[in-house]
mmCIF file of C-alpha atoms in Angstrom:
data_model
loop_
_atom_site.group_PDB
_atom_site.id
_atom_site.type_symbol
_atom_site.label_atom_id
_atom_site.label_comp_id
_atom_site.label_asym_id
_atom_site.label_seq_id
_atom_site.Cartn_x
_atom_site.Cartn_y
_atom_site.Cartn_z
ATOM 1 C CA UNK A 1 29.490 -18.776 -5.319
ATOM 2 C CA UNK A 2 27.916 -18.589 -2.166
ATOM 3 C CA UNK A 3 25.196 -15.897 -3.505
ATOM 4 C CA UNK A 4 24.249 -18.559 -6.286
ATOM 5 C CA UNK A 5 23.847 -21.192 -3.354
ATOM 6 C CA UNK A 6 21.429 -18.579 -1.798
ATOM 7 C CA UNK A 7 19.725 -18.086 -5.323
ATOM 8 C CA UNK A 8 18.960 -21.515 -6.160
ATOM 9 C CA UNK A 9 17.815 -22.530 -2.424
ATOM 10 C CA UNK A 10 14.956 -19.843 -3.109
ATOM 11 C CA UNK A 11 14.607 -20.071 -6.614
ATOM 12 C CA UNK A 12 14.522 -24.121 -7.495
ATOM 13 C CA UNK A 13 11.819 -25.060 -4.513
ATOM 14 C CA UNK A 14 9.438 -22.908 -6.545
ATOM 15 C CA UNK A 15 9.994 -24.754 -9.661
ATOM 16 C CA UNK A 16 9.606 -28.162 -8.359
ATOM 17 C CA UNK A 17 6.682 -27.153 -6.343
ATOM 18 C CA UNK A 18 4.901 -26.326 -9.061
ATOM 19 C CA UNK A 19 6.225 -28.251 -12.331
ATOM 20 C CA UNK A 20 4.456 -31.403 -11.404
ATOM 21 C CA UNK A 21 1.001 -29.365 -12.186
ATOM 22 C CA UNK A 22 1.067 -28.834 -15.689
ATOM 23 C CA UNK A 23 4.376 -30.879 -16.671
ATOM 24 C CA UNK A 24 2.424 -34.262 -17.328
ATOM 25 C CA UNK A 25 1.620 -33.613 -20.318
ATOM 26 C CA UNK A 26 3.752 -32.384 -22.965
ATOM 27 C CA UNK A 27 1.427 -32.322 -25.811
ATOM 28 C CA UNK A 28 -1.678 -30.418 -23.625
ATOM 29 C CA UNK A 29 -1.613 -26.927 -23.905
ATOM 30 C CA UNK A 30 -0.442 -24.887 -20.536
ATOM 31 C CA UNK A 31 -3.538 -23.407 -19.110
ATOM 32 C CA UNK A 32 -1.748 -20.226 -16.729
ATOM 33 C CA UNK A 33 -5.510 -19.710 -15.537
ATOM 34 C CA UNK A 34 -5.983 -23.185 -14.004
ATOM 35 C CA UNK A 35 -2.762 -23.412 -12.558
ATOM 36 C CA UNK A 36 -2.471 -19.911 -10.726
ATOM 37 C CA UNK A 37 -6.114 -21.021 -9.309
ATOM 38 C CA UNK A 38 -5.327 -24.298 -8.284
ATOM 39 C CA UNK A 39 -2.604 -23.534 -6.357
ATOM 40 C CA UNK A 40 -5.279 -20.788 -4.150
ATOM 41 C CA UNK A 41 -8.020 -23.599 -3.995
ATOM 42 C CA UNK A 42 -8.433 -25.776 -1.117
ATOM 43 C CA UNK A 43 -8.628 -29.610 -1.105
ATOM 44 C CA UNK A 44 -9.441 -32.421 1.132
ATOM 45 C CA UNK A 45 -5.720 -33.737 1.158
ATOM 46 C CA UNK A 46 -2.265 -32.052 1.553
ATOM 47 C CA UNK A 47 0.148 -32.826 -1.351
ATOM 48 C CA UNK A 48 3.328 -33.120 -0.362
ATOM 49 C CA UNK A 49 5.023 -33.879 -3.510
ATOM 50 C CA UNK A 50 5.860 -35.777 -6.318
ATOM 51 C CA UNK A 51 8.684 -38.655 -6.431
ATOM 52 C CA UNK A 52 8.697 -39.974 -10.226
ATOM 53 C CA UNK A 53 5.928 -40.613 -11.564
ATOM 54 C CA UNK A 54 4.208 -40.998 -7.740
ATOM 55 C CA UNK A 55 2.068 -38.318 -5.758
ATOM 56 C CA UNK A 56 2.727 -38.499 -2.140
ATOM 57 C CA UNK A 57 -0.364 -36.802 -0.481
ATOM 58 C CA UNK A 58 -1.248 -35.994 3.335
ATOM 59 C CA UNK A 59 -5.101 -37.426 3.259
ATOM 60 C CA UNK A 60 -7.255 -35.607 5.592
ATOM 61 C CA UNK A 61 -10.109 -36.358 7.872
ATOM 62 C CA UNK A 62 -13.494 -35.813 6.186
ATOM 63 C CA UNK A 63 -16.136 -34.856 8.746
ATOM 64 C CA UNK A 64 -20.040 -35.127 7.079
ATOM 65 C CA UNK A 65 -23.575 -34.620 8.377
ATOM 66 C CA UNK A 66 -26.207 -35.870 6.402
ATOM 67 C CA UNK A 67 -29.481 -34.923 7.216
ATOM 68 C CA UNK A 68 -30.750 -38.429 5.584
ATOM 69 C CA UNK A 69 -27.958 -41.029 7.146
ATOM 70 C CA UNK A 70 -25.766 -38.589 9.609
ATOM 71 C CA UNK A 71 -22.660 -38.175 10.638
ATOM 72 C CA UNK A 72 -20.022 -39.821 8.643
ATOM 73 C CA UNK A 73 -16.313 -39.539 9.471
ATOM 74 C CA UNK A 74 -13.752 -40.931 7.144
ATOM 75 C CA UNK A 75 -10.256 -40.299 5.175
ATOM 76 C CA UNK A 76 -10.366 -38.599 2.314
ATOM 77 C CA UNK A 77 -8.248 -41.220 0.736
ATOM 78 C CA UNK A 78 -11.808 -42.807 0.218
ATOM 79 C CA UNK A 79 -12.475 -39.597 -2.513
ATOM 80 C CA UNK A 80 -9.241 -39.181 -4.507
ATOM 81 C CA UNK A 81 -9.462 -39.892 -8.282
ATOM 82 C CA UNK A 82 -12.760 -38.887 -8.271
ATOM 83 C CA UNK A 83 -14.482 -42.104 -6.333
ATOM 84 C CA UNK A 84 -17.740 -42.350 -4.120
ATOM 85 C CA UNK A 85 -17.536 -43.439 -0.931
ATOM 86 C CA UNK A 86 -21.146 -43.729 1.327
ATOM 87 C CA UNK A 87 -22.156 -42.197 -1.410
ATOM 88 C CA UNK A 88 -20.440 -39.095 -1.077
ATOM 89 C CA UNK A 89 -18.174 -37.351 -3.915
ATOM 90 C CA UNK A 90 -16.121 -34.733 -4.632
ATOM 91 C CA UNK A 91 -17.897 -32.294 -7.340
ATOM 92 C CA UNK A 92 -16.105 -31.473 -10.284
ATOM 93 C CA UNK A 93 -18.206 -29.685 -12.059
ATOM 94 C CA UNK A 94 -21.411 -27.451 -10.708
ATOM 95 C CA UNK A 95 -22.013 -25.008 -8.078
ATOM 96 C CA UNK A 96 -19.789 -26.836 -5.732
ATOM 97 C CA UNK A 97 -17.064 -27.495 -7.656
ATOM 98 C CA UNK A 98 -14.305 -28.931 -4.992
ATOM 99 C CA UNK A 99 -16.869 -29.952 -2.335
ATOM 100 C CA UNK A 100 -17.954 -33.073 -1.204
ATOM 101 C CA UNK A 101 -21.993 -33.281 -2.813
ATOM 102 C CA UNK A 102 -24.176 -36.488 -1.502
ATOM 103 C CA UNK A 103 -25.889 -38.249 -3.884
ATOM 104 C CA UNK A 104 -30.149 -39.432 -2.962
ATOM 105 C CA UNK A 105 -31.374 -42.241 -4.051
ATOM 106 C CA UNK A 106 -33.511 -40.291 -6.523
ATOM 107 C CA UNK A 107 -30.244 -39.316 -7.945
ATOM 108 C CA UNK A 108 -29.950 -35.688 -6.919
ATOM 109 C CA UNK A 109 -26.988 -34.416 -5.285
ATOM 110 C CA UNK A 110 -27.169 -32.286 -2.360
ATOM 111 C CA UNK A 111 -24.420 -30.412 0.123
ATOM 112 C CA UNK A 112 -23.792 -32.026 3.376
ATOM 113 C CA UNK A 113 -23.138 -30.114 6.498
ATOM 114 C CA UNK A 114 -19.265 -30.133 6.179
ATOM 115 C CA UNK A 115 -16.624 -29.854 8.975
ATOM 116 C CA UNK A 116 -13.713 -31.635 7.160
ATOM 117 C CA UNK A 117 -10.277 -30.932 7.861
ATOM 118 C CA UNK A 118 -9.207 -29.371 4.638
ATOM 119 C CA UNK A 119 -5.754 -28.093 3.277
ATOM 120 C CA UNK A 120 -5.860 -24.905 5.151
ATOM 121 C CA UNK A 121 -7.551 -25.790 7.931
ATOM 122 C CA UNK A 122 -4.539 -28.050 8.584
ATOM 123 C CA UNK A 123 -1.667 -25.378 7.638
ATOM 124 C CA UNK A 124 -3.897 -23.116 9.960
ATOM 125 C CA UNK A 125 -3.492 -25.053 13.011
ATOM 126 C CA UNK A 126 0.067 -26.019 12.022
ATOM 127 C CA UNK A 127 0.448 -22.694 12.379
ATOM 128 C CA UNK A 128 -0.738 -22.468 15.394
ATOM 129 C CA UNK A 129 0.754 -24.684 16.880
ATOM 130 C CA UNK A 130 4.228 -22.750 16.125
ATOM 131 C CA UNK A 131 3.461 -19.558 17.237
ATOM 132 C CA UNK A 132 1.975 -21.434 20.332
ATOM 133 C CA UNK A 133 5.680 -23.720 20.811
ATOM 134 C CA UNK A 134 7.844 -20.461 20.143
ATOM 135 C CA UNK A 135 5.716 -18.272 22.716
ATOM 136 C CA UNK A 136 5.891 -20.728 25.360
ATOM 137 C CA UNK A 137 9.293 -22.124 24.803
ATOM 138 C CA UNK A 138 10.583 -18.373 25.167
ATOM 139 C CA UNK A 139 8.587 -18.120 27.963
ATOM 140 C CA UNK A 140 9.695 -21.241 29.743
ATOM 141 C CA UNK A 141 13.305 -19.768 29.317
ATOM 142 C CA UNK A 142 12.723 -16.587 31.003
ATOM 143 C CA UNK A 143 10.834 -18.540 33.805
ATOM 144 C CA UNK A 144 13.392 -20.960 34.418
ATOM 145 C CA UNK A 145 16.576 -18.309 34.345
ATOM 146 C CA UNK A 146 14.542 -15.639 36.176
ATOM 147 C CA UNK A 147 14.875 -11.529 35.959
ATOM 148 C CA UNK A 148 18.206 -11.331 36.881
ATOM 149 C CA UNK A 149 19.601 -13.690 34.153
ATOM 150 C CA UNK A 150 20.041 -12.384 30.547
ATOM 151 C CA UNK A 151 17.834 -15.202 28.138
ATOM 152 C CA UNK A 152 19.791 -16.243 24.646
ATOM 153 C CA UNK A 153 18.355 -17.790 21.557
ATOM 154 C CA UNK A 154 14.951 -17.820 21.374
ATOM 155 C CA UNK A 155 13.728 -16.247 24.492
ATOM 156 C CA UNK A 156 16.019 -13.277 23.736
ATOM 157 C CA UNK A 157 14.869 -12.859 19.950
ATOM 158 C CA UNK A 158 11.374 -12.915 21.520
ATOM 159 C CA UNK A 159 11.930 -10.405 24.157
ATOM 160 C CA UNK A 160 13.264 -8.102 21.613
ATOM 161 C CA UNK A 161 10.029 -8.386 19.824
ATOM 162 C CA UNK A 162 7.582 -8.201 22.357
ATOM 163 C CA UNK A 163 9.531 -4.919 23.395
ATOM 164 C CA UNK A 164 9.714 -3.391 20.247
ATOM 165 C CA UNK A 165 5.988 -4.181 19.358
ATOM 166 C CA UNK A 166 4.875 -2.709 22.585
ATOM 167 C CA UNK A 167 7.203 0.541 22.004
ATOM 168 C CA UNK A 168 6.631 1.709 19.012
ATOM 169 C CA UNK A 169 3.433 0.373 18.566
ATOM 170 C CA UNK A 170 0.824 -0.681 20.658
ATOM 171 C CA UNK A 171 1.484 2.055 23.129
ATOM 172 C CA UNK A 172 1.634 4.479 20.851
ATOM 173 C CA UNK A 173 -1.355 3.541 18.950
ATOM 174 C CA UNK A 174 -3.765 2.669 21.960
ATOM 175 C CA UNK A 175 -2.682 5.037 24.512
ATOM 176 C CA UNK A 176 -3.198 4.542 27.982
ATOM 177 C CA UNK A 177 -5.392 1.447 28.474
ATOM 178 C CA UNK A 178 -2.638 -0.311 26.301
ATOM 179 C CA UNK A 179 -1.802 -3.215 28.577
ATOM 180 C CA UNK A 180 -5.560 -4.081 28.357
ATOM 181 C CA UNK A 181 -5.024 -4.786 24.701
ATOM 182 C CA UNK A 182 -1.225 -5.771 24.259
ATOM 183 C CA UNK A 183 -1.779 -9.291 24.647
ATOM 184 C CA UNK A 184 -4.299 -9.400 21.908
ATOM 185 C CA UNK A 185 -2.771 -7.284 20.107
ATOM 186 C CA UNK A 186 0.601 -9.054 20.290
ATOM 187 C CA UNK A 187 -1.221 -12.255 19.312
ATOM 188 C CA UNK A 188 -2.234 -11.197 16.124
ATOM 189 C CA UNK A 189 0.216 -9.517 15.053
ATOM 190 C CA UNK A 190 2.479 -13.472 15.617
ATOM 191 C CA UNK A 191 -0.135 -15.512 13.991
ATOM 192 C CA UNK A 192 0.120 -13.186 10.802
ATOM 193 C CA UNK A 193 3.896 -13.152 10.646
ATOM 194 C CA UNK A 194 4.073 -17.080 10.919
ATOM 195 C CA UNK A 195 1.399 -17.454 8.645
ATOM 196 C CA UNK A 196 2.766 -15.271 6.136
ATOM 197 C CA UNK A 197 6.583 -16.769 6.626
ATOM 198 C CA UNK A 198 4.949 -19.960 6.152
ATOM 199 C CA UNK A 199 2.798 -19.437 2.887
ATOM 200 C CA UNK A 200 6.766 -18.548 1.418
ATOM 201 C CA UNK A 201 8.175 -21.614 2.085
ATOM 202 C CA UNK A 202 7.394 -23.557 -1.414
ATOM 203 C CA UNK A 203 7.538 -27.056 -0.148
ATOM 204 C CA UNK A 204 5.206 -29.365 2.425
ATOM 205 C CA UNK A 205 4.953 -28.326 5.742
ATOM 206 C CA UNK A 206 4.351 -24.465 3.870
ATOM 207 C CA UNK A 207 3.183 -23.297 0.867
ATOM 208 C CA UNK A 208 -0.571 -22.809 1.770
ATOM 209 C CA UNK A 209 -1.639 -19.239 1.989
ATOM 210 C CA UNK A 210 -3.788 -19.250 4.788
ATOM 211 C CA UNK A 211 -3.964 -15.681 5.242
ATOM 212 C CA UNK A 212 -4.700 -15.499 1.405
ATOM 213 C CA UNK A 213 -7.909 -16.404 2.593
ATOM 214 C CA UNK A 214 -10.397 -14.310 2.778
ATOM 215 C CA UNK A 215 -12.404 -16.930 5.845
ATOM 216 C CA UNK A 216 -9.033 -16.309 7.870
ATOM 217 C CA UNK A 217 -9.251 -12.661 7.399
ATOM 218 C CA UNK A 218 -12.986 -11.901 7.871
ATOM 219 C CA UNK A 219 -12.212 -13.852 11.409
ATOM 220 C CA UNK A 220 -9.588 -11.612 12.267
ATOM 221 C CA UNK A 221 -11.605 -8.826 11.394
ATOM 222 C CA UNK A 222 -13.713 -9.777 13.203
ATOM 223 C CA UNK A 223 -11.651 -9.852 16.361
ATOM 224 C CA UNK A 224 -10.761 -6.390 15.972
ATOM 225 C CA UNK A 225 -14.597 -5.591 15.362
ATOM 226 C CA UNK A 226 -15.251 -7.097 18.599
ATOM 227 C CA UNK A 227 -12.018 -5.402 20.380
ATOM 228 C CA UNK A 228 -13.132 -1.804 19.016
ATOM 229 C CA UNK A 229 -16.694 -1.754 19.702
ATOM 230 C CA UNK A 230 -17.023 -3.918 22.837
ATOM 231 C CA UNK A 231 -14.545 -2.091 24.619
ATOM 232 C CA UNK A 232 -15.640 1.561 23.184
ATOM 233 C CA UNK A 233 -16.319 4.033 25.673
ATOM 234 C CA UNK A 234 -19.237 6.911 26.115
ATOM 235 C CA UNK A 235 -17.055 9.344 23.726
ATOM 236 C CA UNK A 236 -16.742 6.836 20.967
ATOM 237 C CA UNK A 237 -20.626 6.080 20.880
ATOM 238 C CA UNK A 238 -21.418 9.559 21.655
ATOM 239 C CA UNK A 239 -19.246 10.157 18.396
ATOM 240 C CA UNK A 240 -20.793 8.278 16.323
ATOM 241 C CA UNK A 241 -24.932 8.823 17.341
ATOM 242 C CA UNK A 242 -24.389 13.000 17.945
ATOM 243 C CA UNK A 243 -21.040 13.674 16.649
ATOM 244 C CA UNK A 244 -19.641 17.127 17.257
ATOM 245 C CA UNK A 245 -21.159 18.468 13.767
ATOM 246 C CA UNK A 246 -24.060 21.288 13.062
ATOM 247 C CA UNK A 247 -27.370 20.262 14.171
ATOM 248 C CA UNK A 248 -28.602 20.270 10.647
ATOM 249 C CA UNK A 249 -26.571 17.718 9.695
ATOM 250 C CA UNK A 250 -28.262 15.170 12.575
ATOM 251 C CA UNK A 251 -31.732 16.258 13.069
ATOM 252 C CA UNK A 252 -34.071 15.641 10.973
ATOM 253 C CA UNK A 253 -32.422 13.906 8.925
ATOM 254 C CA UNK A 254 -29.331 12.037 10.836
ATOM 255 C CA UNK A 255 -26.795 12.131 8.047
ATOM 256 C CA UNK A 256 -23.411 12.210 9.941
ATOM 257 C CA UNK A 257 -24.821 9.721 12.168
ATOM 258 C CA UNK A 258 -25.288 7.328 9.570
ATOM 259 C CA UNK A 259 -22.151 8.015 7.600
ATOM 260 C CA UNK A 260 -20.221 7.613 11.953
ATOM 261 C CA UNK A 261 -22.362 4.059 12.081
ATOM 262 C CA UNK A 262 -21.148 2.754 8.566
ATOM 263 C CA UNK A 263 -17.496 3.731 9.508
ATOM 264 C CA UNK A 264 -18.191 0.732 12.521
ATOM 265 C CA UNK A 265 -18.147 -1.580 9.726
ATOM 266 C CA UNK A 266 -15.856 -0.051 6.965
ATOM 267 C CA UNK A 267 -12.530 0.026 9.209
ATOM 268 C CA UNK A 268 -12.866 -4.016 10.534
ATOM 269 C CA UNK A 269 -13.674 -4.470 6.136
ATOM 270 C CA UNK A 270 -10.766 -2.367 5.189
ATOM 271 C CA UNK A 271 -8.789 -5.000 7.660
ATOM 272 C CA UNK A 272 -9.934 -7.817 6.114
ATOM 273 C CA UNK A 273 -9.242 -6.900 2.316
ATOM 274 C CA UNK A 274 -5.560 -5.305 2.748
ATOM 275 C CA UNK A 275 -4.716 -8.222 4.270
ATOM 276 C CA UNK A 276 -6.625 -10.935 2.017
ATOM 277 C CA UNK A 277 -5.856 -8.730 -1.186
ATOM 278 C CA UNK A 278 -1.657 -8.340 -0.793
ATOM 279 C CA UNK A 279 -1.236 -11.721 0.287
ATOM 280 C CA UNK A 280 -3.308 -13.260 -2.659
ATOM 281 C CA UNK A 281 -1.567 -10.737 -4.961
ATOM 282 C CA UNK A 282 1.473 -11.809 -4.093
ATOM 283 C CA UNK A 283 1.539 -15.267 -4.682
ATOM 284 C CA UNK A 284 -0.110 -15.104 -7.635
ATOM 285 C CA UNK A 285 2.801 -12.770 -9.343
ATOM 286 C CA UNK A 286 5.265 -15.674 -8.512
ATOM 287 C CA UNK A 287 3.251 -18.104 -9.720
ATOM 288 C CA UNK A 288 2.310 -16.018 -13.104
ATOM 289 C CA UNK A 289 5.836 -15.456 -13.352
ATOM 290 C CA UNK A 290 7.590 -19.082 -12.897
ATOM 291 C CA UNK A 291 4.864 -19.857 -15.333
ATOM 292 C CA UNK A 292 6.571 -18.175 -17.955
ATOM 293 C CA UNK A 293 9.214 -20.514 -18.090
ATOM 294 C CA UNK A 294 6.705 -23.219 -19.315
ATOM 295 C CA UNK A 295 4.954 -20.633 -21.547
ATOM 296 C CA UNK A 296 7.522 -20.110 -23.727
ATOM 297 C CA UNK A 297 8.526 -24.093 -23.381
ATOM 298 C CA UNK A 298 7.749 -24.290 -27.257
ATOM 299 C CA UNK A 299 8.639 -20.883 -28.581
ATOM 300 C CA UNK A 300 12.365 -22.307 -29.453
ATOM 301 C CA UNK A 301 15.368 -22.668 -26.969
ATOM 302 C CA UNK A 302 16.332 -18.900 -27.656
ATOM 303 C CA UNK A 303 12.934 -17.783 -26.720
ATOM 304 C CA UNK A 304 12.370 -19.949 -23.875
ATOM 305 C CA UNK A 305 16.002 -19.383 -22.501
ATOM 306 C CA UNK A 306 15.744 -15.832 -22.215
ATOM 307 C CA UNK A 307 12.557 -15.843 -20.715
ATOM 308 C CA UNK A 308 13.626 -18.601 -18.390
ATOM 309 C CA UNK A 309 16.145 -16.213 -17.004
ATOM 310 C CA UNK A 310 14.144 -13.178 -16.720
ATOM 311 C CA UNK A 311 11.257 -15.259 -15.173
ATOM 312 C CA UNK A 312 13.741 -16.295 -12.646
ATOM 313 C CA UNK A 313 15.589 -12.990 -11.617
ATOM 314 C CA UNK A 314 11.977 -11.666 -11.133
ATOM 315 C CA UNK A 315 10.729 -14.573 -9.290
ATOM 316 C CA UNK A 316 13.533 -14.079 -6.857
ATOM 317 C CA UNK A 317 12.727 -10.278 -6.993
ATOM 318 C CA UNK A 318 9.147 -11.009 -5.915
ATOM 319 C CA UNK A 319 10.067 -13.754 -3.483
ATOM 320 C CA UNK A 320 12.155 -11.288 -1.769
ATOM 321 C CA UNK A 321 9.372 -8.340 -1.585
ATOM 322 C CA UNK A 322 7.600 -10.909 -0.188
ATOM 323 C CA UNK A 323 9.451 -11.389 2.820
ATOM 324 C CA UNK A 324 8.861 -8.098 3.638
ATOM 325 C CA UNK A 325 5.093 -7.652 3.034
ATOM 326 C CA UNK A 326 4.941 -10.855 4.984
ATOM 327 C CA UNK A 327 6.476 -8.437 7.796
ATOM 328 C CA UNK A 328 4.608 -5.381 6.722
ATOM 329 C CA UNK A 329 0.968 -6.859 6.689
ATOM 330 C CA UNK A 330 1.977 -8.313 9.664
ATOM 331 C CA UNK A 331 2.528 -4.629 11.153
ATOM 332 C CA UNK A 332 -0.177 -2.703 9.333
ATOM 333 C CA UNK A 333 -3.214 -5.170 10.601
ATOM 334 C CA UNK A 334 -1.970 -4.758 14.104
ATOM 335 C CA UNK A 335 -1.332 -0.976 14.133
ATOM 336 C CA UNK A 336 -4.722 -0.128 12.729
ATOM 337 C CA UNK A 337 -6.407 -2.600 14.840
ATOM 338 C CA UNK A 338 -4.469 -0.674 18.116
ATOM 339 C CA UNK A 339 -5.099 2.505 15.887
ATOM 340 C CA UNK A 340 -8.866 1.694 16.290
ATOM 341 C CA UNK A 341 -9.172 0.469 19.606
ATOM 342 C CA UNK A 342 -7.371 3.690 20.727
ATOM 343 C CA UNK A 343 -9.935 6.004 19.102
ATOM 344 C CA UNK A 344 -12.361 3.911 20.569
ATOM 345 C CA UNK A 345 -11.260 4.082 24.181
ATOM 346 C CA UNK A 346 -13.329 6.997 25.932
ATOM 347 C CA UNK A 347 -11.122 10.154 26.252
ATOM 348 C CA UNK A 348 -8.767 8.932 23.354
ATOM 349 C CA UNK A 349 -5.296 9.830 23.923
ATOM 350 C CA UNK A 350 -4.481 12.742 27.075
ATOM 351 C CA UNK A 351 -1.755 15.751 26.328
ATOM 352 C CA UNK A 352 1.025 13.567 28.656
ATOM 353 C CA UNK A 353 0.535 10.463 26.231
ATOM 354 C CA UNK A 354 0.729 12.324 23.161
ATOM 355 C CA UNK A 355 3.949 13.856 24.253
ATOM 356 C CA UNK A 356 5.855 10.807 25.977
ATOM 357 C CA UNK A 357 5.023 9.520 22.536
ATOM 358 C CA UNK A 358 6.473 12.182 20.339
ATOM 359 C CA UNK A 359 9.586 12.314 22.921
ATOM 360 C CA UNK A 360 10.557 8.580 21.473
ATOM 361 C CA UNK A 361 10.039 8.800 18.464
#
């Protein structure tokens, strides 16, 4: 009994998270397409959910500049149901589909400079916010109880983290300038795990999969980018512009070179898209596969039943997975990103490193 409790708390949010988008009407055939995208693209309001027949939404600031009228600043209460307001409007149909367009007087519609506060925008510095509370409230803790005093609750779960993470990973992977880079390191590897944890939970404050987008990754990408090649000693340049390869292969025509300068560019890229790509992928399956159970809504109540149940058992399969690729991108992004910034550090990893390393593990 207590299993099934554990079941339906994981399984039923889902459902009523998503029923409200293609349950209105009966008699409209259910697109899966516009559903599984809708639920990836971002809006100017939150929805929270849906009482009855009423949507409760979280309306967000919209920030415009207009290079005819300037800066407008407004809720974007003003553009639900598709109205105008200062004669701005969503687009629903166009090259930007979703944005806010401003209509001329002459009629033609144009794209204001946008800083809005959209749906992920908000989750992202929700987010934030969290990792920010939990870090600081565990550090408070140890701060106010001191070295000698064990910490409990949060400060202890953090500890344990921080420790592990450092241990078997950072030092490890960056090798002996690895305090330069923990706290970085350390940050990104808690902004991904909260994000992820939060794009599971299937009801308002969560359910936006900020790391699901591919803005949020290219930034954080980009971070590493910066960490690896800012930071990258006389070895690691030397590596790349005269690697350690016959002569014919660099002069005259530099073709390890160029192959060493592309690599600057493919490993931050390769960061971006495992990241972007699994988290997508994943909450796309559950959605493809709680859709199912509306699929086959007309097929008869043999048809529909059985697939209700298998669509279930695998939506819990998936949700579960989940958790731990939440944990696992999580991991991989910051290990390659140490992994990098190691190999980039001038004299890589000495023989003493390399075997205090193999000692622990």
């Amino acid at each position: 009994m207590r299993r099934m409790k554990y079941i339906l708390a994981f399984v039923l949010p889902v459902l009523f998270s998503v029923q409200p988008l293609f349950a209105a009407d009966g008699e409209k055939e259910f697109d899966v397409k516009s559903v599984v995208l809708e639920h990836f693209e971002d809006s100017y309001w939150w929805h929270v959910g849906t009482f009855g027949t009423k949507e409760v939404n979280l309306y967000l600031p919209v920030i415009l500049h207009s290079p005819a009228t300037g800066w407008h600043c407004f809720s974007s209460r003003n553009l639900s149901g598709g109205a105008s307001y200062q004669g701005f409007s969503i687009a629903s149909d166009g090259e930007y589909t979703g944005k806010v367009v401003e209509t001329l007087a002459d009629g033609t519609t144009v794209r204001p400079f946008d800083m809005s506060v959209t749906r992920t925008v908000a989750a992202l510095l929700l987010n934030s916010a969290i990792v920010l509370a939990v870090v600081l409230t565990a550090a408070r803790i140890h701060r106010r109880n001191g070295i000698k005093q064990s910490p409990g609750g949060i400060a202890a779960l953090m500890e344990w983290a921080v420790e592990s993470i450092e241990d078997d990973l950072i030092k490890p992977a960056v090798g002996d300038n690895w305090r330069r880079f923990a706290p970085y390191l350390l940050t990104v590897f808690f902004f991904i795990l909260i994000n992820n944890f939060m794009s599971l939970i299937p009801f308002f404050p969560g359910g936006v999969n900020v790391t699901g987008n591919i803005a949020v990754t290219f930034v954080l990408a980009l971070a590493s980018f910066i960490a690896i090649n800012l930071f990258g000693g006389r070895a690691y340049w030397k590596d790349i512009f005269w690697p350690e390869v016959p002569t014919w292969l660099k002069v005259p025509v530099p073709f390890m070179p160029v192959i060493e300068f592309i690599g600057i560019f493919t490993k931050p890229f390769a960061l971006m898209i495992r990241l972007f790509a699994n988290m997508l992928a994943g909450h796309a399956a559950i959605i493809c596969l709680v859709c199912i159970i509306f699929v086959t809504a007309g097929m008869g109540a043999f048809m529909n039943g059985t697939m209700s149940a298998v669509a279930v058992l695998f939506a819990i399969f998936m949700n579960c997975l989940e958790v731990l690729v939440a944990f696992l991108q999580a991991y991989v992004f910051t290990m390659l990103s140490g992994v990098f910034i190691g190999l980039a550090q001038e004299g890589g990893k000495d023989k003493k490193t390399i075997s205090k390393t193999n000692n622990k593990q």
